[in-house]
GROMACS .gro file of C-alpha atoms in nm:
model
  246
    1UNK     CA    1 -19.490  18.278   0.563
    2UNK     CA    2 -19.857  18.330   0.708
    3UNK     CA    3 -20.001  18.503   1.005
    4UNK     CA    4 -20.301  18.378   1.193
    5UNK     CA    5 -20.529  18.608   1.377
    6UNK     CA    6 -20.810  18.477   1.592
    7UNK     CA    7 -21.118  18.675   1.679
    8UNK     CA    8 -21.353  18.538   1.939
    9UNK     CA    9 -21.697  18.658   2.050
   10UNK     CA   10 -21.990  18.485   2.228
   11UNK     CA   11 -22.122  18.288   1.942
   12UNK     CA   12 -21.833  18.190   1.714
   13UNK     CA   13 -21.470  18.204   1.652
   14UNK     CA   14 -21.347  18.354   1.313
   15UNK     CA   15 -21.016  18.260   1.200
   16UNK     CA   16 -20.832  18.486   0.938
   17UNK     CA   17 -20.534  18.392   0.748
   18UNK     CA   18 -20.346  18.682   0.600
   19UNK     CA   19 -20.072  18.576   0.347
   20UNK     CA   20 -19.776  18.788   0.345
   21UNK     CA   21 -19.657  18.709  -0.003
   22UNK     CA   22 -19.587  19.069  -0.102
   23UNK     CA   23 -19.373  19.130   0.206
   24UNK     CA   24 -19.186  18.823   0.167
   25UNK     CA   25 -19.113  18.896  -0.199
   26UNK     CA   26 -18.989  19.241  -0.106
   27UNK     CA   27 -18.772  19.113   0.151
   28UNK     CA   28 -18.611  18.848  -0.070
   29UNK     CA   29 -18.547  19.105  -0.338
   30UNK     CA   30 -18.422  19.355  -0.077
   31UNK     CA   31 -18.661  19.618  -0.210
   32UNK     CA   32 -18.530  19.612  -0.577
   33UNK     CA   33 -18.666  19.465  -0.890
   34UNK     CA   34 -18.322  19.366  -1.028
   35UNK     CA   35 -18.275  18.989  -1.084
   36UNK     CA   36 -17.909  18.922  -1.071
   37UNK     CA   37 -17.963  18.548  -1.169
   38UNK     CA   38 -18.065  18.628  -1.518
   39UNK     CA   39 -17.783  18.526  -1.770
   40UNK     CA   40 -17.775  18.740  -2.087
   41UNK     CA   41 -17.532  18.495  -2.252
   42UNK     CA   42 -17.344  18.779  -2.426
   43UNK     CA   43 -16.997  18.704  -2.281
   44UNK     CA   44 -16.701  18.743  -2.491
   45UNK     CA   45 -16.568  18.411  -2.587
   46UNK     CA   46 -16.212  18.396  -2.767
   47UNK     CA   47 -16.101  18.075  -2.934
   48UNK     CA   48 -15.735  17.985  -3.023
   49UNK     CA   49 -15.719  17.769  -3.341
   50UNK     CA   50 -15.404  17.572  -3.429
   51UNK     CA   51 -15.361  17.379  -3.760
   52UNK     CA   52 -15.072  17.132  -3.788
   53UNK     CA   53 -14.949  17.014  -4.129
   54UNK     CA   54 -14.938  16.638  -4.138
   55UNK     CA   55 -14.807  16.592  -4.499
   56UNK     CA   56 -14.445  16.509  -4.606
   57UNK     CA   57 -14.397  16.785  -4.875
   58UNK     CA   58 -14.727  16.987  -4.921
   59UNK     CA   59 -14.699  17.338  -4.767
   60UNK     CA   60 -15.037  17.482  -4.654
   61UNK     CA   61 -15.149  17.816  -4.753
   62UNK     CA   62 -15.242  18.082  -4.493
   63UNK     CA   63 -15.543  17.972  -4.295
   64UNK     CA   64 -15.885  18.120  -4.361
   65UNK     CA   65 -16.072  18.083  -4.029
   66UNK     CA   66 -16.441  18.171  -3.994
   67UNK     CA   67 -16.645  18.167  -3.677
   68UNK     CA   68 -17.018  18.156  -3.749
   69UNK     CA   69 -17.363  18.036  -3.644
   70UNK     CA   70 -17.512  17.711  -3.791
   71UNK     CA   71 -17.620  17.763  -4.145
   72UNK     CA   72 -17.308  17.898  -4.317
   73UNK     CA   73 -17.100  17.657  -4.516
   74UNK     CA   74 -16.759  17.728  -4.682
   75UNK     CA   75 -16.834  17.457  -4.920
   76UNK     CA   76 -17.077  17.174  -4.961
   77UNK     CA   77 -16.971  16.837  -5.090
   78UNK     CA   78 -17.112  16.761  -5.429
   79UNK     CA   79 -17.197  17.129  -5.494
   80UNK     CA   80 -16.989  17.371  -5.716
   81UNK     CA   81 -16.722  17.585  -5.532
   82UNK     CA   82 -16.784  17.961  -5.476
   83UNK     CA   83 -16.570  18.195  -5.639
   84UNK     CA   84 -16.392  18.264  -5.303
   85UNK     CA   85 -16.328  17.898  -5.248
   86UNK     CA   86 -16.201  17.866  -5.614
   87UNK     CA   87 -15.946  18.146  -5.559
   88UNK     CA   88 -15.830  17.990  -5.238
   89UNK     CA   89 -15.805  17.636  -5.376
   90UNK     CA   90 -15.616  17.728  -5.690
   91UNK     CA   91 -15.384  18.003  -5.544
   92UNK     CA   92 -15.391  17.995  -5.167
   93UNK     CA   93 -15.533  18.351  -5.150
   94UNK     CA   94 -15.797  18.359  -4.887
   95UNK     CA   95 -15.921  18.717  -4.903
   96UNK     CA   96 -16.232  18.653  -5.132
   97UNK     CA   97 -16.347  18.360  -4.927
   98UNK     CA   98 -16.327  18.561  -4.601
   99UNK     CA   99 -16.508  18.851  -4.767
  100UNK     CA  100 -16.780  18.609  -4.887
  101UNK     CA  101 -16.826  18.474  -4.537
  102UNK     CA  102 -16.857  18.828  -4.388
  103UNK     CA  103 -17.165  18.882  -4.611
  104UNK     CA  104 -17.364  18.613  -4.435
  105UNK     CA  105 -17.608  18.668  -4.164
  106UNK     CA  106 -17.468  18.374  -3.973
  107UNK     CA  107 -17.109  18.533  -3.964
  108UNK     CA  108 -16.946  18.610  -3.627
  109UNK     CA  109 -16.575  18.676  -3.694
  110UNK     CA  110 -16.290  18.561  -3.904
  111UNK     CA  111 -15.912  18.569  -3.923
  112UNK     CA  112 -15.624  18.481  -4.157
  113UNK     CA  113 -15.307  18.311  -4.095
  114UNK     CA  114 -14.995  18.507  -4.162
  115UNK     CA  115 -14.783  18.268  -4.366
  116UNK     CA  116 -14.760  17.928  -4.519
  117UNK     CA  117 -14.753  17.612  -4.284
  118UNK     CA  118 -14.464  17.381  -4.386
  119UNK     CA  119 -14.470  17.002  -4.344
  120UNK     CA  120 -14.475  16.918  -3.968
  121UNK     CA  121 -14.535  17.305  -3.880
  122UNK     CA  122 -14.832  17.455  -3.705
  123UNK     CA  123 -14.996  17.788  -3.720
  124UNK     CA  124 -15.222  17.952  -3.468
  125UNK     CA  125 -15.486  18.219  -3.496
  126UNK     CA  126 -15.778  18.352  -3.273
  127UNK     CA  127 -16.132  18.438  -3.315
  128UNK     CA  128 -16.376  18.607  -3.070
  129UNK     CA  129 -16.749  18.606  -3.053
  130UNK     CA  130 -16.982  18.793  -2.841
  131UNK     CA  131 -17.337  18.695  -2.927
  132UNK     CA  132 -17.516  18.369  -2.814
  133UNK     CA  133 -17.382  18.032  -2.728
  134UNK     CA  134 -17.399  17.884  -3.070
  135UNK     CA  135 -17.045  17.894  -3.231
  136UNK     CA  136 -16.909  17.694  -3.523
  137UNK     CA  137 -16.586  17.706  -3.714
  138UNK     CA  138 -16.508  17.661  -4.079
  139UNK     CA  139 -16.129  17.656  -4.171
  140UNK     CA  140 -15.983  17.635  -4.520
  141UNK     CA  141 -15.613  17.600  -4.642
  142UNK     CA  142 -15.485  17.498  -4.980
  143UNK     CA  143 -15.226  17.225  -5.041
  144UNK     CA  144 -15.008  17.451  -5.260
  145UNK     CA  145 -14.834  17.170  -5.458
  146UNK     CA  146 -15.168  17.078  -5.614
  147UNK     CA  147 -15.386  17.215  -5.870
  148UNK     CA  148 -15.694  17.291  -5.652
  149UNK     CA  149 -15.659  17.068  -5.346
  150UNK     CA  150 -15.750  17.196  -5.004
  151UNK     CA  151 -15.794  17.074  -4.649
  152UNK     CA  152 -16.079  17.196  -4.450
  153UNK     CA  153 -16.313  17.167  -4.153
  154UNK     CA  154 -16.674  17.292  -4.223
  155UNK     CA  155 -16.934  17.379  -3.966
  156UNK     CA  156 -16.727  17.231  -3.673
  157UNK     CA  157 -16.933  17.284  -3.340
  158UNK     CA  158 -16.734  17.432  -3.064
  159UNK     CA  159 -17.037  17.575  -2.874
  160UNK     CA  160 -16.986  17.342  -2.566
  161UNK     CA  161 -16.620  17.449  -2.492
  162UNK     CA  162 -16.569  17.610  -2.141
  163UNK     CA  163 -16.262  17.827  -2.070
  164UNK     CA  164 -15.931  17.622  -2.101
  165UNK     CA  165 -16.108  17.317  -2.267
  166UNK     CA  166 -15.998  17.205  -2.619
  167UNK     CA  167 -16.129  16.994  -2.886
  168UNK     CA  168 -15.948  16.845  -3.190
  169UNK     CA  169 -16.009  16.672  -3.509
  170UNK     CA  170 -15.818  16.557  -3.835
  171UNK     CA  171 -15.873  16.717  -4.171
  172UNK     CA  172 -15.901  16.541  -4.499
  173UNK     CA  173 -15.809  16.668  -4.850
  174UNK     CA  174 -16.084  16.809  -5.084
  175UNK     CA  175 -16.077  16.875  -5.444
  176UNK     CA  176 -16.259  17.205  -5.538
  177UNK     CA  177 -16.342  17.071  -5.889
  178UNK     CA  178 -16.244  17.401  -6.049
  179UNK     CA  179 -15.908  17.300  -6.221
  180UNK     CA  180 -15.804  16.989  -6.398
  181UNK     CA  181 -15.546  16.796  -6.192
  182UNK     CA  182 -15.297  16.781  -6.458
  183UNK     CA  183 -14.995  16.843  -6.239
  184UNK     CA  184 -14.845  17.011  -6.539
  185UNK     CA  185 -14.564  17.267  -6.551
  186UNK     CA  186 -14.710  17.619  -6.487
  187UNK     CA  187 -15.024  17.511  -6.308
  188UNK     CA  188 -14.888  17.448  -5.951
  189UNK     CA  189 -14.843  17.761  -5.750
  190UNK     CA  190 -14.640  17.597  -5.468
  191UNK     CA  191 -14.250  17.570  -5.438
  192UNK     CA  192 -14.266  17.257  -5.656
  193UNK     CA  193 -14.344  17.470  -5.955
  194UNK     CA  194 -14.429  17.830  -5.889
  195UNK     CA  195 -14.694  17.832  -6.154
  196UNK     CA  196 -14.998  18.026  -6.232
  197UNK     CA  197 -15.229  17.957  -5.947
  198UNK     CA  198 -15.562  18.088  -6.009
  199UNK     CA  199 -15.742  18.093  -6.339
  200UNK     CA  200 -16.101  18.206  -6.385
  201UNK     CA  201 -16.160  17.918  -6.627
  202UNK     CA  202 -16.323  17.607  -6.483
  203UNK     CA  203 -16.172  17.320  -6.665
  204UNK     CA  204 -16.197  17.020  -6.433
  205UNK     CA  205 -16.384  16.708  -6.544
  206UNK     CA  206 -16.659  16.792  -6.290
  207UNK     CA  207 -16.748  17.109  -6.132
  208UNK     CA  208 -16.822  17.019  -5.772
  209UNK     CA  209 -16.644  16.967  -5.438
  210UNK     CA  210 -16.538  16.619  -5.364
  211UNK     CA  211 -16.272  16.427  -5.168
  212UNK     CA  212 -15.940  16.454  -5.342
  213UNK     CA  213 -15.793  16.135  -5.488
  214UNK     CA  214 -15.443  16.240  -5.449
  215UNK     CA  215 -15.182  16.341  -5.674
  216UNK     CA  216 -15.018  16.084  -5.924
  217UNK     CA  217 -14.653  16.247  -5.975
  218UNK     CA  218 -14.402  16.163  -6.241
  219UNK     CA  219 -14.264  15.887  -6.029
  220UNK     CA  220 -14.586  15.699  -6.048
  221UNK     CA  221 -14.640  15.709  -6.421
  222UNK     CA  222 -14.761  16.070  -6.508
  223UNK     CA  223 -14.479  16.176  -6.727
  224UNK     CA  224 -14.611  16.536  -6.772
  225UNK     CA  225 -14.639  16.593  -6.394
  226UNK     CA  226 -14.391  16.820  -6.218
  227UNK     CA  227 -14.457  16.660  -5.889
  228UNK     CA  228 -14.266  16.363  -5.750
  229UNK     CA  229 -14.336  16.101  -5.495
  230UNK     CA  230 -14.264  16.326  -5.199
  231UNK     CA  231 -14.574  16.540  -5.291
  232UNK     CA  232 -14.813  16.255  -5.255
  233UNK     CA  233 -15.040  16.255  -4.948
  234UNK     CA  234 -15.275  16.049  -4.750
  235UNK     CA  235 -15.574  16.141  -4.538
  236UNK     CA  236 -15.559  16.319  -4.302
  237UNK     CA  237 -15.358  16.608  -4.430
  238UNK     CA  238 -15.387  16.823  -4.100
  239UNK     CA  239 -15.485  16.833  -3.744
  240UNK     CA  240 -15.721  17.096  -3.610
  241UNK     CA  241 -15.703  17.191  -3.231
  242UNK     CA  242 -15.947  17.442  -3.087
  243UNK     CA  243 -15.910  17.587  -2.737
  244UNK     CA  244 -16.116  17.831  -2.566
  245UNK     CA  245 -15.890  18.084  -2.379
  246UNK     CA  246 -16.152  18.334  -2.282
   0.00000   0.00000   0.00000
């Protein structure tokens, strides 16, 4: 907006243009310095995480669910498992892994499932985050009728989900590389045996996380195995569904 003022005399005409920028700005702001259009991006976001067991006879241990920024990893393929992951992969206990995650700068929130997930069953937990828009999930659960097998999602990006939107993926089975896959009596913590579970000794052939090759079972030639054909599994072992509910 401009105002033109003409001043005339006998010899010349002077034209003055007076910008009214300041007045226009104050009018637009209604006399206030507050900018209501600035988005702080600190809104609370709540996610509902559901895991469904796709195996025939491999119960899954209570879920370990971790919300975090990019940079945290519950495990890395080809690298040794952390002590917390070893505990979970051998016994199903998730407390140490959740405690490890809470010590990372990228940590946002975590939650634990309340019980095992039977074949064909599902379990749901929630996590909430309040800072920034960058949100990833890592989820880990043991196949309890194995020596150290687990299913997991690592660094799953859910940043783009709007309220009531959902995303899903299937989860493979990993071998923690911390315990020999002997399938022997006393080494399987699940209902197939009720064995020892966690042992601090690492006696696997390799000491790193890799895709699980599956169990052999006594029905397929491993006479010392306490597992049978029903305990065998194919990938994927689970389905993950994430829904933003707030």
